[in-house]
Each structure stands twice: as C-alpha cells, then as structure tokens.
Short mmCIF file of C-alpha atoms in Angstrom, two decimals:
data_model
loop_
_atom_site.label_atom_id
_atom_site.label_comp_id
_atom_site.label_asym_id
_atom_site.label_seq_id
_atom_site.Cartn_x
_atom_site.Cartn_y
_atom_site.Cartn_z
CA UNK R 1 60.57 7.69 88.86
CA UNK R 2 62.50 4.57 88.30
CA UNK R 3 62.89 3.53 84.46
CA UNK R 4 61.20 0.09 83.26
CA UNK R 5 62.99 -2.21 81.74
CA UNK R 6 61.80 -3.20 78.19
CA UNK R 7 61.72 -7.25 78.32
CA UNK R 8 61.32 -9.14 75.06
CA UNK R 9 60.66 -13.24 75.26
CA UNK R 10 59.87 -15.76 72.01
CA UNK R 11 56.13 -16.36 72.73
CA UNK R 12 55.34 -20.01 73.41
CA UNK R 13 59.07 -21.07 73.53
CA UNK R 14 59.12 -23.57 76.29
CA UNK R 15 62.80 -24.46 77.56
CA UNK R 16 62.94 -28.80 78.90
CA UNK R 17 65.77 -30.23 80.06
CA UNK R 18 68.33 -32.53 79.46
CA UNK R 19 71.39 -34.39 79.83
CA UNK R 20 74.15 -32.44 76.96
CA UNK R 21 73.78 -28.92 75.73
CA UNK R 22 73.40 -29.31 72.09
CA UNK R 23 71.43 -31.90 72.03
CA UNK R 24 68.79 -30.24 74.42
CA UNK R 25 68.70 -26.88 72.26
CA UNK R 26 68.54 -28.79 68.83
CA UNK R 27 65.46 -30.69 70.52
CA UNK R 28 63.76 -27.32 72.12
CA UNK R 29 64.00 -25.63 68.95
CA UNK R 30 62.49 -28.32 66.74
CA UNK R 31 59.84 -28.61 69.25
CA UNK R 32 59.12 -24.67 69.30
CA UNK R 33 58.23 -25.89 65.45
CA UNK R 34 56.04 -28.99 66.58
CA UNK R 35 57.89 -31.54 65.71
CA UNK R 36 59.14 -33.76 69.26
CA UNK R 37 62.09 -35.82 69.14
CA UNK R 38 63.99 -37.19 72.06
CA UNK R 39 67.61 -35.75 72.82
CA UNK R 40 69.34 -38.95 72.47
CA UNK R 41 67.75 -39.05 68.50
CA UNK R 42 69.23 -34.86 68.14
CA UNK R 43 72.57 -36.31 69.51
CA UNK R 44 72.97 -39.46 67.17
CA UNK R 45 71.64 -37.60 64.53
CA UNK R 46 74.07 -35.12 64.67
CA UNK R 47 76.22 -37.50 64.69
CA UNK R 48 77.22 -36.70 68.05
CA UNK R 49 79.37 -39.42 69.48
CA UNK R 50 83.12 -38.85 68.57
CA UNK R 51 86.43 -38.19 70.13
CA UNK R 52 89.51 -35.52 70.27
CA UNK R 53 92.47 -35.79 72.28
CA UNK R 54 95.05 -32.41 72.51
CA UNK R 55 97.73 -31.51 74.02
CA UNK R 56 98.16 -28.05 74.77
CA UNK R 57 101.14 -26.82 76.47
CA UNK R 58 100.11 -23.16 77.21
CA UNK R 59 96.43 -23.58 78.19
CA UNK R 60 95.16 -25.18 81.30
CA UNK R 61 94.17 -28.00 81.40
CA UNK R 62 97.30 -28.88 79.06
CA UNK R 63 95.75 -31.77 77.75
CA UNK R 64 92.26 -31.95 76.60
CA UNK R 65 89.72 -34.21 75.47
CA UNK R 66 85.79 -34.60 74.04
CA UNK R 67 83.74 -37.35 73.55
CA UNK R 68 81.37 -35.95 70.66
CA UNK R 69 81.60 -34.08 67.95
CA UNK R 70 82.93 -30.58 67.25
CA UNK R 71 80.11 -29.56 64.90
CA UNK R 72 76.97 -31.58 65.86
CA UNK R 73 74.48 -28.76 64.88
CA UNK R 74 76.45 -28.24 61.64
CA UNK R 75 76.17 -32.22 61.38
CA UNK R 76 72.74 -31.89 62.29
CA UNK R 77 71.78 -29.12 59.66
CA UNK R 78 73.67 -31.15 56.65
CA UNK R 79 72.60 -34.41 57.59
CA UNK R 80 68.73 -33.74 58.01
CA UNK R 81 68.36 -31.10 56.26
CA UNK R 82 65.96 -29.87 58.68
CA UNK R 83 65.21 -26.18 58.12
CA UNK R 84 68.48 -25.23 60.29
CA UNK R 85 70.54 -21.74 58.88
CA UNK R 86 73.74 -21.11 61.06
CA UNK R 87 75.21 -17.92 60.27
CA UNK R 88 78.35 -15.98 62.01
CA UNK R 89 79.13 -12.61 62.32
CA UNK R 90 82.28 -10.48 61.60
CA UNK R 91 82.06 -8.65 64.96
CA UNK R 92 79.69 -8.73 68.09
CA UNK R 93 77.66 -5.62 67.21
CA UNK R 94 76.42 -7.19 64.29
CA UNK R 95 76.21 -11.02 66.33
CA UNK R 96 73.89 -9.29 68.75
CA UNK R 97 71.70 -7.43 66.48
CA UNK R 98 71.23 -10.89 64.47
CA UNK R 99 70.43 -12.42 67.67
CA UNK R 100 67.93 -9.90 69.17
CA UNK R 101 66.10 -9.67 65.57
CA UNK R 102 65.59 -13.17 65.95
CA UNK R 103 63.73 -12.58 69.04
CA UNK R 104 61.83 -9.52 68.38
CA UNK R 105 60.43 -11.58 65.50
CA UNK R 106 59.38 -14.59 67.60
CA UNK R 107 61.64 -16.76 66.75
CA UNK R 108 64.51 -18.58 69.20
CA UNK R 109 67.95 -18.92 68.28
CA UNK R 110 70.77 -21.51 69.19
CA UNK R 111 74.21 -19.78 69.86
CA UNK R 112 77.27 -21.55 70.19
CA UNK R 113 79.55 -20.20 73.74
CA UNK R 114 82.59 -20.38 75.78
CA UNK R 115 80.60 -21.25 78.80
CA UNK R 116 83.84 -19.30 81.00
CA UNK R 117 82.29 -16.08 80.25
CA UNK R 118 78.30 -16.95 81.08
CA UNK R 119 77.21 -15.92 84.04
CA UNK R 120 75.63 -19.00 85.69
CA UNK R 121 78.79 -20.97 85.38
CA UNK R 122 81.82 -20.59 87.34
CA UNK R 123 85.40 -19.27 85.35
CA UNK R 124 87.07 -22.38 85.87
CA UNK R 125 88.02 -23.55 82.41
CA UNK R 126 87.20 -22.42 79.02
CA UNK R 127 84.79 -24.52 77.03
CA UNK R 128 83.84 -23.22 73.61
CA UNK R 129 81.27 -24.46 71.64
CA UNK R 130 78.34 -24.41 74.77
CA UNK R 131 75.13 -24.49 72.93
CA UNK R 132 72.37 -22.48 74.26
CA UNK R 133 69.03 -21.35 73.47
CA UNK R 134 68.71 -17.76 73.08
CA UNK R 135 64.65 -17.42 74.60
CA UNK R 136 64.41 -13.86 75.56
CA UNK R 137 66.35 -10.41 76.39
CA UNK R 138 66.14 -6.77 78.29
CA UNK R 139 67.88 -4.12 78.47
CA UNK R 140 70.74 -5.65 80.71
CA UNK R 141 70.70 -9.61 80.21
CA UNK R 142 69.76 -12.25 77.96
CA UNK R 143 67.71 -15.26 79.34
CA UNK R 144 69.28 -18.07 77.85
CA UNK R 145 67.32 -21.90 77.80
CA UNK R 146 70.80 -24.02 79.01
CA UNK R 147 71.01 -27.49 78.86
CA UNK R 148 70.03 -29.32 82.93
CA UNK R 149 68.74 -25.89 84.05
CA UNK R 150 65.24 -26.07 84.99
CA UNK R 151 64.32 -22.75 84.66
CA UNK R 152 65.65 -19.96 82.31
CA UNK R 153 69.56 -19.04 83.21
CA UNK R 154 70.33 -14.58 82.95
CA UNK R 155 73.94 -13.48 81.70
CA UNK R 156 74.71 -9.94 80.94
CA UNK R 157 74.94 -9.12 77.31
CA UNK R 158 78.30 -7.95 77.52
CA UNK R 159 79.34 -11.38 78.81
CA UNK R 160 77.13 -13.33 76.15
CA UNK R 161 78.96 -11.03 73.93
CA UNK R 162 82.31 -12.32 74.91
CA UNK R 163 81.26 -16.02 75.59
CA UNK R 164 80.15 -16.09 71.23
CA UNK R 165 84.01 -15.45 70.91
CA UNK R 166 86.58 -17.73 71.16
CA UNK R 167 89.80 -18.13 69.76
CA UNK R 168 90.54 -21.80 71.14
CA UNK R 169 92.34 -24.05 68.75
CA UNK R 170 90.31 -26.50 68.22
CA UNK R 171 87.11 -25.13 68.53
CA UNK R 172 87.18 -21.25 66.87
CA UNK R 173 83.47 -19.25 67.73
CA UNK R 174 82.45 -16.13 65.47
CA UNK R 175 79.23 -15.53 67.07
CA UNK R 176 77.61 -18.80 65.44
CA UNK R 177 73.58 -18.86 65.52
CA UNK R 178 71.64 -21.79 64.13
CA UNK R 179 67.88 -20.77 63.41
CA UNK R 180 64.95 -23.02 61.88
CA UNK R 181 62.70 -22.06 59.03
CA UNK R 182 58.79 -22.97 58.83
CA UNK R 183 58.74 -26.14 57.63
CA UNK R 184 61.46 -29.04 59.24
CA UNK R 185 60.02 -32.71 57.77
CA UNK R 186 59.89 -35.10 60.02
CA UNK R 187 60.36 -38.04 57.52
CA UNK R 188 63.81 -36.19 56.46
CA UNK R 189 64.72 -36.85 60.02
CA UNK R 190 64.31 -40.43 60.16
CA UNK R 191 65.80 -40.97 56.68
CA UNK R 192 68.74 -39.41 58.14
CA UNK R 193 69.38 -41.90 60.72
CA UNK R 194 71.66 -44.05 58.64
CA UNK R 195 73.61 -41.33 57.22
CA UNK R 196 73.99 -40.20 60.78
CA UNK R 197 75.48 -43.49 62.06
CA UNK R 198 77.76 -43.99 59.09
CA UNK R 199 79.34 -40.35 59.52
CA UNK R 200 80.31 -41.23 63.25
CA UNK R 201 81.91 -44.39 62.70
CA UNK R 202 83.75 -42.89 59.56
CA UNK R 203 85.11 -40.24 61.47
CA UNK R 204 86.21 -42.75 64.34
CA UNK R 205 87.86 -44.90 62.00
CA UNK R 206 88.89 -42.36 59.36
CA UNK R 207 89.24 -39.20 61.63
CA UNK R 208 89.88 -35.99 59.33
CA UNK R 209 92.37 -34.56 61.97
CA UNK R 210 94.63 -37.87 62.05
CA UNK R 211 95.89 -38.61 65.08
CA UNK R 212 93.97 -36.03 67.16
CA UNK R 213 90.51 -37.79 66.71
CA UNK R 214 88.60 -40.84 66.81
CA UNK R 215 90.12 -44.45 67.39
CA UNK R 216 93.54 -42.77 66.90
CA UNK R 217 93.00 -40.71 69.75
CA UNK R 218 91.62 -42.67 71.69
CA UNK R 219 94.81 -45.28 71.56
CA UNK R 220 96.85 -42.27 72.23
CA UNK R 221 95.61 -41.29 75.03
CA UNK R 222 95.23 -44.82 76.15
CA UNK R 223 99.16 -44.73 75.94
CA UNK R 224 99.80 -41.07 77.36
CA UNK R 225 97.33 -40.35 80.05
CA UNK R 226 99.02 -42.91 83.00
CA UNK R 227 101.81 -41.01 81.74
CA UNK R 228 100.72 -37.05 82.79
CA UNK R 229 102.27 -36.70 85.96
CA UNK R 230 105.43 -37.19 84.32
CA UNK R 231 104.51 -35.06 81.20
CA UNK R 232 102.49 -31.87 82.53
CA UNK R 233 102.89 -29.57 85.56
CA UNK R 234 99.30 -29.60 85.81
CA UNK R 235 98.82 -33.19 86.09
CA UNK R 236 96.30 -32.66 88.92
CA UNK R 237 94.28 -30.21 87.20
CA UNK R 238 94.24 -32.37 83.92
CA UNK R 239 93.16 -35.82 85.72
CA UNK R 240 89.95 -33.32 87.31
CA UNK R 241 89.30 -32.11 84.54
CA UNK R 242 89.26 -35.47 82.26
CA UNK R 243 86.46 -36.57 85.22
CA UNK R 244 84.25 -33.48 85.04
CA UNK R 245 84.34 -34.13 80.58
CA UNK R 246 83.90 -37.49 80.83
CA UNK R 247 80.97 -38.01 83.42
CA UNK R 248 79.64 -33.95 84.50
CA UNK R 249 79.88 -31.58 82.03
CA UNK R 250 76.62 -32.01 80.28
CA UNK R 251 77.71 -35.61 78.77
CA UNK R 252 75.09 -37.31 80.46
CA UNK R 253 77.90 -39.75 82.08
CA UNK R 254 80.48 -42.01 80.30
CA UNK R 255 81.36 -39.28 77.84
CA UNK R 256 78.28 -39.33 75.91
CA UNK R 257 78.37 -43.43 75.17
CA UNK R 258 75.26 -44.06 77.61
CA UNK R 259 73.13 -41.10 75.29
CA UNK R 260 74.44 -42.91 72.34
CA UNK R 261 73.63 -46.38 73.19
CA UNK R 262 69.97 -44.84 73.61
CA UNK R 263 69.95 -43.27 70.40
CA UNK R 264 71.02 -46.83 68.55
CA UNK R 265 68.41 -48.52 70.83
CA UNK R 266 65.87 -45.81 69.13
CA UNK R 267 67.46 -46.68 65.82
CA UNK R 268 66.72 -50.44 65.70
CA UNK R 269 70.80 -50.95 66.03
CA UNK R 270 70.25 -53.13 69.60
CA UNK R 271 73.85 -55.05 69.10
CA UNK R 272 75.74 -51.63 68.82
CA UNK R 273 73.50 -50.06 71.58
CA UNK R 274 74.95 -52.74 74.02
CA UNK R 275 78.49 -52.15 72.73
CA UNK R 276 77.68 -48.71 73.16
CA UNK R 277 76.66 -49.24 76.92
CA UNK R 278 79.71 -51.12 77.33
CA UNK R 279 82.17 -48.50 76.53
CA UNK R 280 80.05 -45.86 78.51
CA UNK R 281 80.68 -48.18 81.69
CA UNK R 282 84.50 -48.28 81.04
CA UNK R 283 84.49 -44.16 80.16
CA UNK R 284 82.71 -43.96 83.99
CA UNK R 285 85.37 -46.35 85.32
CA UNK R 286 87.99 -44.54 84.05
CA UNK R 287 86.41 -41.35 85.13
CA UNK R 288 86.35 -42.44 88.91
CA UNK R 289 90.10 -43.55 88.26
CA UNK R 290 90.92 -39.81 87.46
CA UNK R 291 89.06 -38.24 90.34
CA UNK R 292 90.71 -40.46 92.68
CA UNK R 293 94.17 -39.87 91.78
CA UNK R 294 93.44 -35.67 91.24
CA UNK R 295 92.99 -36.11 94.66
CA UNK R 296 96.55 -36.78 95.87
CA UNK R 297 98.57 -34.09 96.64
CA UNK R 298 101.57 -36.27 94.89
CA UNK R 299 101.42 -38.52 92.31
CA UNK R 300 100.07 -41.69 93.18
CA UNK R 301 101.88 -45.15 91.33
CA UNK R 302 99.13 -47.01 92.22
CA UNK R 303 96.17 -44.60 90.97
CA UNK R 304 98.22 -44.16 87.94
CA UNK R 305 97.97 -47.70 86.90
CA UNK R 306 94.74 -48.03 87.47
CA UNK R 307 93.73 -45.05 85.22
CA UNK R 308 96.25 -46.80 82.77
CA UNK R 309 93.84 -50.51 82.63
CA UNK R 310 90.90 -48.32 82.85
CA UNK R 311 92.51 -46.65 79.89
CA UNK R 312 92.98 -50.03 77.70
CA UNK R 313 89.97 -51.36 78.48
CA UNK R 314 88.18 -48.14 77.19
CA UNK R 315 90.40 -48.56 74.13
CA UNK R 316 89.23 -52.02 73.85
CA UNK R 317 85.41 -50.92 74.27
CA UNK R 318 85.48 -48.25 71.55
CA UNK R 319 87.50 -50.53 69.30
CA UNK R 320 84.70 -52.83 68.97
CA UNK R 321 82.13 -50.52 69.00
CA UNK R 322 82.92 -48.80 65.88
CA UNK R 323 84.01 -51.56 63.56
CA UNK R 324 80.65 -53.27 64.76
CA UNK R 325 78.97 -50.63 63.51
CA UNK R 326 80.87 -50.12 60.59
CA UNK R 327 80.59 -54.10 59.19
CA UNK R 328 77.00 -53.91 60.11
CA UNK R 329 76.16 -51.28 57.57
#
C-alpha cells in the first residue's frame, strides 16, 4: 500500500497575479490580512524604481543591470511600517523549519530566491533576490504563489533550499523571509507615499553605491553599452540578456518605468507619471535595440549605434524624471 503524502496549504491564501515578483507577493500577503492595494502602490511604495549597472568579468552575463531596487520589501517594511518581520537564517535547516512553521500555523511567507535553482524556470542565468510566496508544502515540494503564474508553481525543497542561497555580489540571500503580523494600518500606508517617492529619487540622485547606481549608472552605461562588443566576449549574451531585464523578466516592460508611472498616477504626482511613461517608452526602445543586434552572429555597426541613441535618450528620460520629482517635493 502506497504511502500518502502529508500536504499542508495556508487556509484562505489566494495567490493573483501580476506584472513584477515583489510587488505581487507584498500585495498577496497584505491582502491574505484584508487590506487590498494595487501592485503598482507595493512597488512605489517600496520604493521600487531604481537602477544598478555592474560589470562582472567572471559571471555571465558580464555586465548586468536592474531597474528597481535591491531591497524593496526591506524598503517596504521601514517605510510603512506595515506589520512586515524579515528574518534570515544561518543555514538552510533552520531557513526551512522557519518557513514550514510559518505554514503549519496558517500564515504565508515571502522568501527571497535565485530563480536558477526553482523548478518552473529554466537555468539560464542566475537572478537572486526572486520574491515568492511561500502558500503551501508536502513531503517532496513546496507550492510557491510566483509572480504572472496563474496557478500555484511546485519546486522540490531541496531546490527551494538552494534557490534561498546566493552568494552573488550584489545581491547576497541567507534564506530571507518577510512575514506580516495581525494588524498592518492602512492609513500608515498612505502616509508613506511621500517618504516612498523621496527615497527613490534620493537614491537616483545620491546613489549609496556611487557610480554603480542611479543617474550615475545610468550615464555609464549610456557611455559603455554601444561599447560591449568591443569590451566582453559575451557581448551577445549580454545585449539578450539587457532585453529579457528590461522588458520580460517580471518588470512589467520598460524596466519597471510603465509600473511606476502608475503608481505616481495613484499618488496624485500626474507630471512625474508622464515623465515616468516617457522613460519607460525609451527603456522599451532600447530594449528592441538590444534584441536586434543579439541577433547577429557578428557585431553589427549599425545595431550598435542605434542601441547607443537609444541609450542617450534613456539617459535624457531618467534625467528629467528624477530632478522633476525631486524640485517638486
């Protein structure tokens, strides 16, 4: 007689959704407590719209770029206030247990992954700090709310294991897990909106990591990317890559400007929104640009210089975007 497998779900958790990964679970998880916000609001006010540019010789792609923050649920959580713990763990044992408690209790739990090692994704790329919703487990997989999905996605828990792991520069994961308490106020939420807005355009204009983030980035790699097939063996791989980040993986298109503009819309901030839009369009341009010339088997002059104006004028875009915001406050 064939064993049964002991299943365990969060009663009443109900998984919706959306256009970027964090954004989705910090919405599911504050309406598992009642209180419904749209995922453009979670994304602004976790101060999601940033940038990072990286170069990084030994990993593939060598050079690497983000349109949002590194830590929107810790932004989130410190900027709300909103009954959010995130805890990590020392090794995965003790991540797991953590994780499963959570659900045996009835409660869901938002883990931060390397997408590479989930199951439902293919190993093309690392790309820590995946948010997910942790919804239910068994004795072999965990059923994990993800982001576009429209039902519940399995991985084994030895993989989920490894994907709450990473040792990536720039984005480090020790099994992080953001819960929510009993009580999240709404008003706390909407008082945050300013504070929200003011920490993105401070850390495009003011970036903590210098020349690796925000507007400083953003000029560099206005100035270096025409320049890749010249720079990086991987030049192909890079340009594909800088398409799927900027318009497919879970960005909602134009590397999370578009979401953005939304979220200002939301926020009475209609000037910025259009600014916003604007600079979404020229992140999609520039996108296409990128596709086109991974295409060609050898580097292509004229695809080149094309991602190079797309480049400026996205420069341009975000320029004016930020320092609108910022003299508007």
């Amino acid at each position: 007689m064939e064993e049964t497998t002991r299943q365990v779900m969060v009663p009443g958790y109900t998984h919706l959704p959306g256009n970027h990964c964090g954004s989705t679970a910090l919405r599911n998880l504050l309406a598992f407590r009642g209180v419904d916000i749209s995922e453009e609001m979670a994304f602004g006010l976790g101060a999601g719209a940033c940038f990072y540019y990286v170069t990084i010789p030994d990993s593939s792609p060598s050079r690497w770029f983000n349109g949002r923050a590194a830590k929107l649920e810790d932004n989130f959580r410190e900027l709300t206030g909103a009954a959010l713990e995130m805890r990590t763990f020392e090794d995965d044992d003790t991540a797991w247990a953590a994780a499963r408690d959570s659900v045996d209790s009835g409660e869901p739990a938002l883990l931060l992954t390397d997408l590479y090692h989930l199951d439902h994704y293919g190993n093309s790329a690392h790309f820590p700090g995946h948010a997910v919703v942790l919804a239910g487990y068994d004795d072999e997989v965990a059923y994990l709310s993800d982001t576009g999905f429209e039902d519940l996605q399995t991985t084994s828990l030895e993989n989920l294991a490894r994907a709450r792991r990473s040792s990536h520069p720039w984005f480090v994961l020790e099994g992080n897990m953001f819960t929510t308490g009993d009580d999240i106020d709404a008003d706390a939420l909407r008082f945050a909106i300013g504070p929200a807005i003011e920490r993105a355009f401070r850390e495009m204009l003011e970036p903590g990591f210098g020349e690796f983030a925000g507007l400083p980035a953003v000029r560099r790699f206005a100035e270096e990317a025409p320049l890749w097939p010249e720079v990086a063996d991987d030049w192909q791989w890079c340009a594909r890559f800088a398409y799927q980040v900027i318009e497919r993986r879970g960005t909602g298109g134009g590397a999370f400007r578009p979401m953005y503009s939304r979220f200002l819309a939301e926020a009475g901030q209609s000037d910025a929104a259009e600014l916003a839009a604007i600079a979404g369009r020229g992140w999609t341009r520039i996108a296409g640009a990128f596709k086109l010339a991974s295409e060609s088997e050898e580097p292509a002059q004229e695809l080149w210089a094309d991602v190079g104006s797309a480049a400026a004028a996205v420069l341009e875009a975000e320029d004016r975007l930020w320092t609108t915001l910022a003299t508007s406050r």
